[in-house]
CSV table of C-alpha atoms and ligand atoms in Angstrom, one decimal:
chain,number,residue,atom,x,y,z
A,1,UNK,CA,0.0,0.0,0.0
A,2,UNK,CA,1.4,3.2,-1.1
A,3,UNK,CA,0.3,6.8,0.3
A,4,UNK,CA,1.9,6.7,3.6
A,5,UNK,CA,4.5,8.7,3.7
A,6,UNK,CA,3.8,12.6,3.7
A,7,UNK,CA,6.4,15.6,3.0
A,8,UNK,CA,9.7,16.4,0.6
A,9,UNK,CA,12.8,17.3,3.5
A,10,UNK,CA,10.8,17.0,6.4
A,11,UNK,CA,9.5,13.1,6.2
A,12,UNK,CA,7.1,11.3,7.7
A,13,UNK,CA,6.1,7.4,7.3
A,14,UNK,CA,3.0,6.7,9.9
A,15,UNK,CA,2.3,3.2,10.1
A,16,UNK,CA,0.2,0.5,11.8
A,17,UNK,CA,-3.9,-0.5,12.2
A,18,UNK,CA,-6.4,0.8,14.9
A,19,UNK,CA,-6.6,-2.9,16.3
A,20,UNK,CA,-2.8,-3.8,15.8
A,21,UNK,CA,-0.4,-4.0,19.0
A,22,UNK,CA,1.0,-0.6,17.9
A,23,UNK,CA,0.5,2.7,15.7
A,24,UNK,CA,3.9,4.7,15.0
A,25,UNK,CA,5.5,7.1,12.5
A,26,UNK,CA,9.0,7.6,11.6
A,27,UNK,CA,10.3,11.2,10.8
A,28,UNK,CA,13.2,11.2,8.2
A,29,UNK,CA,15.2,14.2,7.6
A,30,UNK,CA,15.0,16.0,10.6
A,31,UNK,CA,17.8,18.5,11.2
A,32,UNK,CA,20.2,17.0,14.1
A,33,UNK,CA,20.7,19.0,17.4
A,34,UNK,CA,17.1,20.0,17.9
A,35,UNK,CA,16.0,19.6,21.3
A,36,UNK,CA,13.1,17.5,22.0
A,37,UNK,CA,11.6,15.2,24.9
A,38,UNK,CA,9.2,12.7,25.6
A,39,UNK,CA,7.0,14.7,27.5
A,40,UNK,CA,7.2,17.5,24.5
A,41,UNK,CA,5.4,14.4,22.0
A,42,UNK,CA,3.3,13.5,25.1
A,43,UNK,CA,1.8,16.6,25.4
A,44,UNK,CA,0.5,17.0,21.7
A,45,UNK,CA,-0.3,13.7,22.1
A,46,UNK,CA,-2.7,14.2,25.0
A,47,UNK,CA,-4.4,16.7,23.1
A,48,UNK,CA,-5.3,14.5,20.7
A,49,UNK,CA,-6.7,11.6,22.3
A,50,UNK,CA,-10.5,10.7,23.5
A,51,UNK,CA,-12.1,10.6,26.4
A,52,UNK,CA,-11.5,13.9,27.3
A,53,UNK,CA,-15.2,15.6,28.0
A,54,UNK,CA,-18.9,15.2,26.9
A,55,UNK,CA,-18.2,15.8,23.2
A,56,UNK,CA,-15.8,13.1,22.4
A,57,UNK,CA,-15.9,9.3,22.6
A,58,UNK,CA,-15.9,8.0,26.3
A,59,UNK,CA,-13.2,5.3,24.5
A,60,UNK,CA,-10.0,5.8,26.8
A,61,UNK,CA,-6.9,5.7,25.0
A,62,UNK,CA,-3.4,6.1,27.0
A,63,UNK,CA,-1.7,7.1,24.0
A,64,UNK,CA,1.6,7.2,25.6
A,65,UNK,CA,4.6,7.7,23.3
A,66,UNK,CA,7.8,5.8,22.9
A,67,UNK,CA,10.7,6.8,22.0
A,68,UNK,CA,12.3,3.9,19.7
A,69,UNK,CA,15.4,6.1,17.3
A,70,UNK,CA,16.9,9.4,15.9
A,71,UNK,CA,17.2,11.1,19.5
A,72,UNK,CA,20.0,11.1,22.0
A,73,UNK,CA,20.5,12.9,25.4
A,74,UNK,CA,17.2,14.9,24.2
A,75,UNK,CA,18.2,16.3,21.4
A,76,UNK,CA,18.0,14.7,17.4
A,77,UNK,CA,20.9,12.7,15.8
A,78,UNK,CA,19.7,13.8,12.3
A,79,UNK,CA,19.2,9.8,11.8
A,80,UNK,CA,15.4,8.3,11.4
A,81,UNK,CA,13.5,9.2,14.5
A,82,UNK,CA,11.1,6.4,15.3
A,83,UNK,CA,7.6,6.7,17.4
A,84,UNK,CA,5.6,4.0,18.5
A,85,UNK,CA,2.2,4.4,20.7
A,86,UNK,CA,0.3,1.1,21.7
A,87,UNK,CA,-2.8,0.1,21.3
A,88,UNK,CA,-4.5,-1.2,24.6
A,89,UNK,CA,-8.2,0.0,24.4
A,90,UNK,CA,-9.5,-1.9,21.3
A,91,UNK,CA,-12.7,-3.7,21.3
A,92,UNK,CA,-12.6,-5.8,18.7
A,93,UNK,CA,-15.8,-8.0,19.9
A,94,UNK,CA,-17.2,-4.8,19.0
A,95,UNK,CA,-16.7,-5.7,15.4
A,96,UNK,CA,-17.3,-9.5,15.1
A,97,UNK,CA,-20.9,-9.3,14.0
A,98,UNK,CA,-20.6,-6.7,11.4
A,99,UNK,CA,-17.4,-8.4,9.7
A,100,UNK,CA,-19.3,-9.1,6.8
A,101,UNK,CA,-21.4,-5.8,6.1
A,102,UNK,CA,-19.9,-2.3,4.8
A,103,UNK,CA,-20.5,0.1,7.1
A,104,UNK,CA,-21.5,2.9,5.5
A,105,UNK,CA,-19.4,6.2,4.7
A,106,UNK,CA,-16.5,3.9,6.3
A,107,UNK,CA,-13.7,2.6,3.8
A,108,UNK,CA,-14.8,-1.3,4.1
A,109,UNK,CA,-16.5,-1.4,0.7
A,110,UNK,CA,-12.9,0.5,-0.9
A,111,UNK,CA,-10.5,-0.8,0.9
A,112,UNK,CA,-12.4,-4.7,-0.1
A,113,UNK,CA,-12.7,-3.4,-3.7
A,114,UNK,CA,-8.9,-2.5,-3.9
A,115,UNK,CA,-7.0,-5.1,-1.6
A,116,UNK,CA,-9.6,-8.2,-1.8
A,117,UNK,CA,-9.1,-8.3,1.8
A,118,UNK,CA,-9.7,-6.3,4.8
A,119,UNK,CA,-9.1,-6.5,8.4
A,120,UNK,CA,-12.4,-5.9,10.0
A,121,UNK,CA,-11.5,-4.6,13.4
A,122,UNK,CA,-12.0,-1.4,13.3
A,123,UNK,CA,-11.1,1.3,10.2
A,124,UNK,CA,-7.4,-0.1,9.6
A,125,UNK,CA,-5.3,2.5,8.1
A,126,UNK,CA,-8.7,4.7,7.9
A,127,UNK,CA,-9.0,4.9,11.4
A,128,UNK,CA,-7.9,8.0,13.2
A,129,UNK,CA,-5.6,6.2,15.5
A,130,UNK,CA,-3.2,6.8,12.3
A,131,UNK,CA,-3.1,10.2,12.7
A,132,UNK,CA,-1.2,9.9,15.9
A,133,UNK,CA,1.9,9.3,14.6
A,134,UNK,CA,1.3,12.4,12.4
A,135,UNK,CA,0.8,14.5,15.7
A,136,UNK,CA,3.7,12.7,17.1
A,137,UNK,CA,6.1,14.4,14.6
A,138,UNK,CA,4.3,17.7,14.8
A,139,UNK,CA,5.9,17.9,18.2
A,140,UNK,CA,9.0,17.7,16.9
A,141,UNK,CA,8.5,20.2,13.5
A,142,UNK,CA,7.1,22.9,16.0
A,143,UNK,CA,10.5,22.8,17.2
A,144,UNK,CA,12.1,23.9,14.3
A,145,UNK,CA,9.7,26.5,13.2
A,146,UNK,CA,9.2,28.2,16.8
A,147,UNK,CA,8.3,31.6,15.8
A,148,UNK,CA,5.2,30.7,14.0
A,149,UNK,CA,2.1,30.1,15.6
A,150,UNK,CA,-0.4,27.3,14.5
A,151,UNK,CA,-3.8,27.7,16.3
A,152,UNK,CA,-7.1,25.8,14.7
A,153,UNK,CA,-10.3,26.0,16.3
A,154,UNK,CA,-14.1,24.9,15.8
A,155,UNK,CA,-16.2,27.5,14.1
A,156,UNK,CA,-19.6,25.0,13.5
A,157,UNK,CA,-21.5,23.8,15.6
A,158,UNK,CA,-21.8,24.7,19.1
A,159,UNK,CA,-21.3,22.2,22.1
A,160,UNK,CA,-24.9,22.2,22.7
A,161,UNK,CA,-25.2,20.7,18.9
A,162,UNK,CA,-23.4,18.0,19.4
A,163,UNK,CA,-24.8,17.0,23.0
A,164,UNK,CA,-28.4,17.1,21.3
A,165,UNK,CA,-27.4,14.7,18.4
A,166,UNK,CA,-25.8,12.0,20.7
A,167,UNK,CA,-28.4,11.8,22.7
A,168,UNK,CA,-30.4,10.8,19.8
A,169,UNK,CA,-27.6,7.9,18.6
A,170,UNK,CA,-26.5,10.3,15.8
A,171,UNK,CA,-24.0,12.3,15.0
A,172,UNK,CA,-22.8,15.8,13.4
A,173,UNK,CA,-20.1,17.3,10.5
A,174,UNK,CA,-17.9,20.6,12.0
A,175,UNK,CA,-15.7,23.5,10.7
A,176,UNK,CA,-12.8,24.3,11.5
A,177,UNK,CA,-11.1,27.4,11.1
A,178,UNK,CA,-7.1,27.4,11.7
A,179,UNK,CA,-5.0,31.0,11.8
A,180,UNK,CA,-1.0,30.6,11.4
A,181,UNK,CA,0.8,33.9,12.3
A,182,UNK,CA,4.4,34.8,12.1
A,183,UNK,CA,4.6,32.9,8.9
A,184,UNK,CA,7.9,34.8,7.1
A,185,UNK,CA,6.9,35.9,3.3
A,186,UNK,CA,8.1,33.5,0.6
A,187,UNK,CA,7.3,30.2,1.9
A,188,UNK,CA,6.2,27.6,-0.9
A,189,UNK,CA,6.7,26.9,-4.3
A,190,UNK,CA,4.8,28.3,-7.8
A,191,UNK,CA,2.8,25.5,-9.6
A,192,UNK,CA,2.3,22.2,-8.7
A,193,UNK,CA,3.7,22.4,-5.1
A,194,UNK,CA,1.6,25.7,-3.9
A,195,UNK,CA,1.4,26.5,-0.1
A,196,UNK,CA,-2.3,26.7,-0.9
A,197,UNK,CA,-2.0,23.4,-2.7
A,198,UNK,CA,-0.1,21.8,-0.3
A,199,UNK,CA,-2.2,22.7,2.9
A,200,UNK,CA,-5.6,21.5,0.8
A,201,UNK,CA,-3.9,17.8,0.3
A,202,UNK,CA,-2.7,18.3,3.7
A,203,UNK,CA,-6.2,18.6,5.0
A,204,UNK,CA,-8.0,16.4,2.8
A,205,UNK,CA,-5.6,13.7,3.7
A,206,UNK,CA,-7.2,13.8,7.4
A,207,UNK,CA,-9.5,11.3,8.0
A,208,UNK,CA,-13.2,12.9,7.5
A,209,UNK,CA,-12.6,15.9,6.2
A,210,UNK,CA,-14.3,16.7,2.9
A,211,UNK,CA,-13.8,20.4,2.4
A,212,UNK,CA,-10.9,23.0,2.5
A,213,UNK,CA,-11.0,26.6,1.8
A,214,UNK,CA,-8.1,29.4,1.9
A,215,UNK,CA,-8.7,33.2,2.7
A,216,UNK,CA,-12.4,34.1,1.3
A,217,UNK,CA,-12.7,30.8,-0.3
A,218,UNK,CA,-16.0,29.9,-1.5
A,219,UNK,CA,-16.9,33.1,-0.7
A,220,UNK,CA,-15.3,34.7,-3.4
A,221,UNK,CA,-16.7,32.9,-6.5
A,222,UNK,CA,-19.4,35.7,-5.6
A,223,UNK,CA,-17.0,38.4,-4.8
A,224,UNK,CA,-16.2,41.6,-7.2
A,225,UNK,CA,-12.2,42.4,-7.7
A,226,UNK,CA,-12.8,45.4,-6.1
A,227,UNK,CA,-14.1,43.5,-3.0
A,228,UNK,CA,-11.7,40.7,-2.9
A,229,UNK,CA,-8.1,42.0,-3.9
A,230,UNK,CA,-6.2,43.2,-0.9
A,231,UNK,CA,-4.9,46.2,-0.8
A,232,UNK,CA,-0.9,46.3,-0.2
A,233,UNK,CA,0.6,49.3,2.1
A,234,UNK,CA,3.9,50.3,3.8
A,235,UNK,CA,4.3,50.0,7.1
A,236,UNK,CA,7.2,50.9,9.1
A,237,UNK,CA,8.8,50.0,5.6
A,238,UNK,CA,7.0,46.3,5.7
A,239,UNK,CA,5.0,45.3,3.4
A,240,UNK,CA,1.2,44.2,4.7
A,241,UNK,CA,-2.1,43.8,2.6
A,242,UNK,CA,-5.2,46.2,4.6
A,243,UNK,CA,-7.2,43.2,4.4
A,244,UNK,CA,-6.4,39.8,3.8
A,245,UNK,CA,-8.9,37.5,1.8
A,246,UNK,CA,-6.0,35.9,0.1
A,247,UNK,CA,-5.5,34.1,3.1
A,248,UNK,CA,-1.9,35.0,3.5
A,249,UNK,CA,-0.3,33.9,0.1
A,250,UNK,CA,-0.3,34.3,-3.2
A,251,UNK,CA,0.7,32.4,-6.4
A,252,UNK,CA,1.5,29.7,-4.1
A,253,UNK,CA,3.9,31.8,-1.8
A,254,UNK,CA,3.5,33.2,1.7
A,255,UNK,CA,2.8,37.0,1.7
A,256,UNK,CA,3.7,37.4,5.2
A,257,UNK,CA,0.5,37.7,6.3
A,258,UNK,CA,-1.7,35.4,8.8
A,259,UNK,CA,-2.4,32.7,6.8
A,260,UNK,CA,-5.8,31.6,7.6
A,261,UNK,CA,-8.0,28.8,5.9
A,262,UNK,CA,-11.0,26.6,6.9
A,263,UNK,CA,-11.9,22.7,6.9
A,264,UNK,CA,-15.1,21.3,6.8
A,265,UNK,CA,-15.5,17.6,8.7
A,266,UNK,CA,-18.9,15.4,7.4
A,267,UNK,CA,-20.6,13.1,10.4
A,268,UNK,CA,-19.2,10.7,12.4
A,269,UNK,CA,-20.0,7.5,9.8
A,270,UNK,CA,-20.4,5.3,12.9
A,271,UNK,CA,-24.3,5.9,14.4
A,272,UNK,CA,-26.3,4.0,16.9
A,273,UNK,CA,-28.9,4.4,14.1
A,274,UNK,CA,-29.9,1.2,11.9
A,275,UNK,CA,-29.1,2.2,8.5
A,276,UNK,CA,-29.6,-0.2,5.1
A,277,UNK,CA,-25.9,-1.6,3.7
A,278,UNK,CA,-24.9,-4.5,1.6
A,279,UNK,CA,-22.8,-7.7,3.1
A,280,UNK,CA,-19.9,-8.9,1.6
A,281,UNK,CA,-21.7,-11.6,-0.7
A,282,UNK,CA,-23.9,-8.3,-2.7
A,283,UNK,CA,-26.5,-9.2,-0.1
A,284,UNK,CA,-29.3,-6.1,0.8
A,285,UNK,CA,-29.3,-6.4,4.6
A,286,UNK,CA,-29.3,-3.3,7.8
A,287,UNK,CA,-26.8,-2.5,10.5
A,288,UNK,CA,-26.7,-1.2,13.7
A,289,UNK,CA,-23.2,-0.2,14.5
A,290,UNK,CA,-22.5,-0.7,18.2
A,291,UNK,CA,-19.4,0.6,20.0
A,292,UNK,CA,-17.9,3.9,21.3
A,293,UNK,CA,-17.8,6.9,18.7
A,294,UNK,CA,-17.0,10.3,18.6
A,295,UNK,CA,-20.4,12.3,18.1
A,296,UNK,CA,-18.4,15.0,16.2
A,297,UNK,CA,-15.4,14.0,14.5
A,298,UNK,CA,-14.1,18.1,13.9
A,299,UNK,CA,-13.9,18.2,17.9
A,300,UNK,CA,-11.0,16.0,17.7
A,301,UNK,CA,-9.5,16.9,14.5
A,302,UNK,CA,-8.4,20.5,15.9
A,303,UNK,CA,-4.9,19.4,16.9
A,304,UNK,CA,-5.0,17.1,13.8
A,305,UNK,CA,-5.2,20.5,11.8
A,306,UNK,CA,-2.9,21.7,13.3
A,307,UNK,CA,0.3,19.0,13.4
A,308,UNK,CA,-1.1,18.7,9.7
A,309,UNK,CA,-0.4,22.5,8.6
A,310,UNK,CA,3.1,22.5,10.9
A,311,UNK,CA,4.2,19.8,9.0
A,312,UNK,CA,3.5,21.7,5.4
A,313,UNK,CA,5.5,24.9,6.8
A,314,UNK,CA,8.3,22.7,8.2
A,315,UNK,CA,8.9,21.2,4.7
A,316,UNK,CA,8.7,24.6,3.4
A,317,UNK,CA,10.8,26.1,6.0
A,318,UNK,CA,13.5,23.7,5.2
A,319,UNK,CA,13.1,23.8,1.5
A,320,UNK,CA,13.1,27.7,1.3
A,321,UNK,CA,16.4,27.4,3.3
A,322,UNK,CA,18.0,26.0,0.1
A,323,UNK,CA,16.4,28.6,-2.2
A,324,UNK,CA,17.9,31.8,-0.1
B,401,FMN,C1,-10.0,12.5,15.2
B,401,FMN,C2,-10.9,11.7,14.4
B,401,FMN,C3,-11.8,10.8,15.0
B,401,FMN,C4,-12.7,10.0,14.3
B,401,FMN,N1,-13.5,9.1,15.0
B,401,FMN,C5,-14.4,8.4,14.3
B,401,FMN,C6,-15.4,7.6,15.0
B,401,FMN,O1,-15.4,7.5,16.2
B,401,FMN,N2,-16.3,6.9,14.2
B,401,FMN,C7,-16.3,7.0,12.8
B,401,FMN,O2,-17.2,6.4,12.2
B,401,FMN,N3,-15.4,7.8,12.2
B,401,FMN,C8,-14.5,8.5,12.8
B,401,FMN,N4,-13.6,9.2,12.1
B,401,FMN,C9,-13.6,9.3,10.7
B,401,FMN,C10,-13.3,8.1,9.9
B,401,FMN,O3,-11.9,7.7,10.2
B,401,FMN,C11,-13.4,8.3,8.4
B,401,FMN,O4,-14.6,9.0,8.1
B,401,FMN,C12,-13.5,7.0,7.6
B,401,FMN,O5,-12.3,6.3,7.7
B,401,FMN,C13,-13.8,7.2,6.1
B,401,FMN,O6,-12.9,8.0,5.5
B,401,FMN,P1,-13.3,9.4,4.8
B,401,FMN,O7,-14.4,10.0,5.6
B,401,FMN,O8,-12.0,10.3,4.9
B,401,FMN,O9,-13.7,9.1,3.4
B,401,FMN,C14,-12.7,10.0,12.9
B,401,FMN,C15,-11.8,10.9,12.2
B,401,FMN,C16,-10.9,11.7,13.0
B,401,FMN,C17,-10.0,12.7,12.3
């Protein structure tokens, strides 16, 4: 299976199932000398994981990262860092008597029709638990891009929302809006490789998300030049834009402004409510999903967002070091 590695200098490989011993990444071409601990991974960690109020999943997950290569006396060796987190809070009983129906808007029908085989515990690969390794190396990018600041948060819907549909065994989509400030001008590439390119594939490369939008977005495919350009002035002989509905670049390249962009997350897939599927055999038949689910999947994407756009501007970072 291809797709699993993510970046050009800074490189990450995550790898492992949600119902596996273990879920891990390893980080390849991370400068040597940057200082890092356990307890700096552990705390983006914890932000990520379940069971941490009335809007996620009750499912308890200790996440707790080890250590396995690449960093010495606290600081990298410039060789292949390697993360593992276990898995200890799997219920795969959860799953034995749905092993041979698709779950609908989960990946079993796909991932059936492209590997003829499927490991039914769970979402595999699809599951979030991958996107723990991708956090993981987050906490070690942030290190070499300090100065900027990564902060997503959820725009749509409110907590009350999302209390109202799991108490009725279903679930809701979310926004999410994330603001990156400090980000130095001339960060990404022209073409193919585009900041705004690259933070969309980013994104849309987290499970459950299935929209991304940049500046005024959406928003301007009703919008008059006049309304949308940005004005550029001098001040205190730096360059700014009076407003910013580029979202901070332009022709693929940071303008030094905040960059600021928006990701829409659909339903949690998994609901308590019977819905009509097909088994494995092309059989019509209904499910009722049973099992421990996150009511709201944007809720816990926020840090996701966020480890996913630091690890775009770290590449970048380190790429524009060897244009200039
Ligand atoms: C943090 C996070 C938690 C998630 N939790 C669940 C969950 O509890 N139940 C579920 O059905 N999907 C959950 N998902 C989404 C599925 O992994 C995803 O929708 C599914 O694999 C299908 O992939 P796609 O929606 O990207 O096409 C979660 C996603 C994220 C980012």
């Amino acid at each position: 299976m291809s797709g699993n590695t993510f970046g050009n200098l800074f490189r990450i490989t995550t790898w492992g199932e949600s119902h596996g011993p273990a879920v891990g990444v390893v980080i390849d071409g991370c400068p040597a000398g940057i200082k890092i601990t356990e307890k700096d991974i552990q705390k983006e960690l914890d932000r990520r994981k379940p069971g941490q109020g009335k809007l996620t999943t009750p499912r308890k997950e200790s996440d707790k990262a080890e250590i396995l290569s690449g960093i010495f006396e606290e600081k990298t060796t410039g060789t292949p860092i390697s993360i593992l987190v276990r898995n200890n809070n799997q219920q795969s009983k959860d799953y034995k008597n749905i092993k041979n129906l698709y779950r609908p808007g989960h990946a079993d029908f796909t991932y059936d029709m492209k590997y003829g085989f499927r490991d039914y515990r769970g979402g595999g690969r699809a599951s979030a638990r991958e996107t723990i390794g991708r956090v993981a190396a987050y906490a070690i990018a942030k290190k070499i891009i300090p100065t900027i600041k990564i902060n997503a948060k959820l725009i749509e819907p409110n907590p009350r929302l999302i209390e109202e549909v799991k108490k009725q065994g279903d679930s809701i989509g979310g926004l999410i809006e994330c603001t990156i400030k400090n980000v130095p001008a001339g960060l990404g590439s022209p073409v193919f490789d585009k900041l705004d390119a690259r933070l969309a594939g980013a994104m849309l490369s987290i499970p459950g998300s299935k929209g991304f939008e940049i500046g005024s977005g959406f928003k301007s495919a009703q919008m008059r030049g006049s309304e949308n350009n940005d004005a550029l002035v001098s001040e205190k002989k730096k360059v700014i834009t009076k407003t910013n509905n580029s979202g901070g670049m332009l022709g693929g390249i940071s303008n030094g402004m905040d960059i600021v962009f928006r990701v829409a997350f659909k339903p949690t897939s998994s609901i308590a409510i019977k819905q009509q599927t097909v088994d494995t055999k092309g059989n019509n038949k209904t499910i009722e999903i049973q099992g421990r689910h996150d009511p709201c999947i944007a809720v816990r994407a926020i840090p996701i967002v966020e480890a996913m756009a630091g690890l775009v501007l770290t590449d970048e970072y380190l790429i524009q070091k060897t244009v200039k």
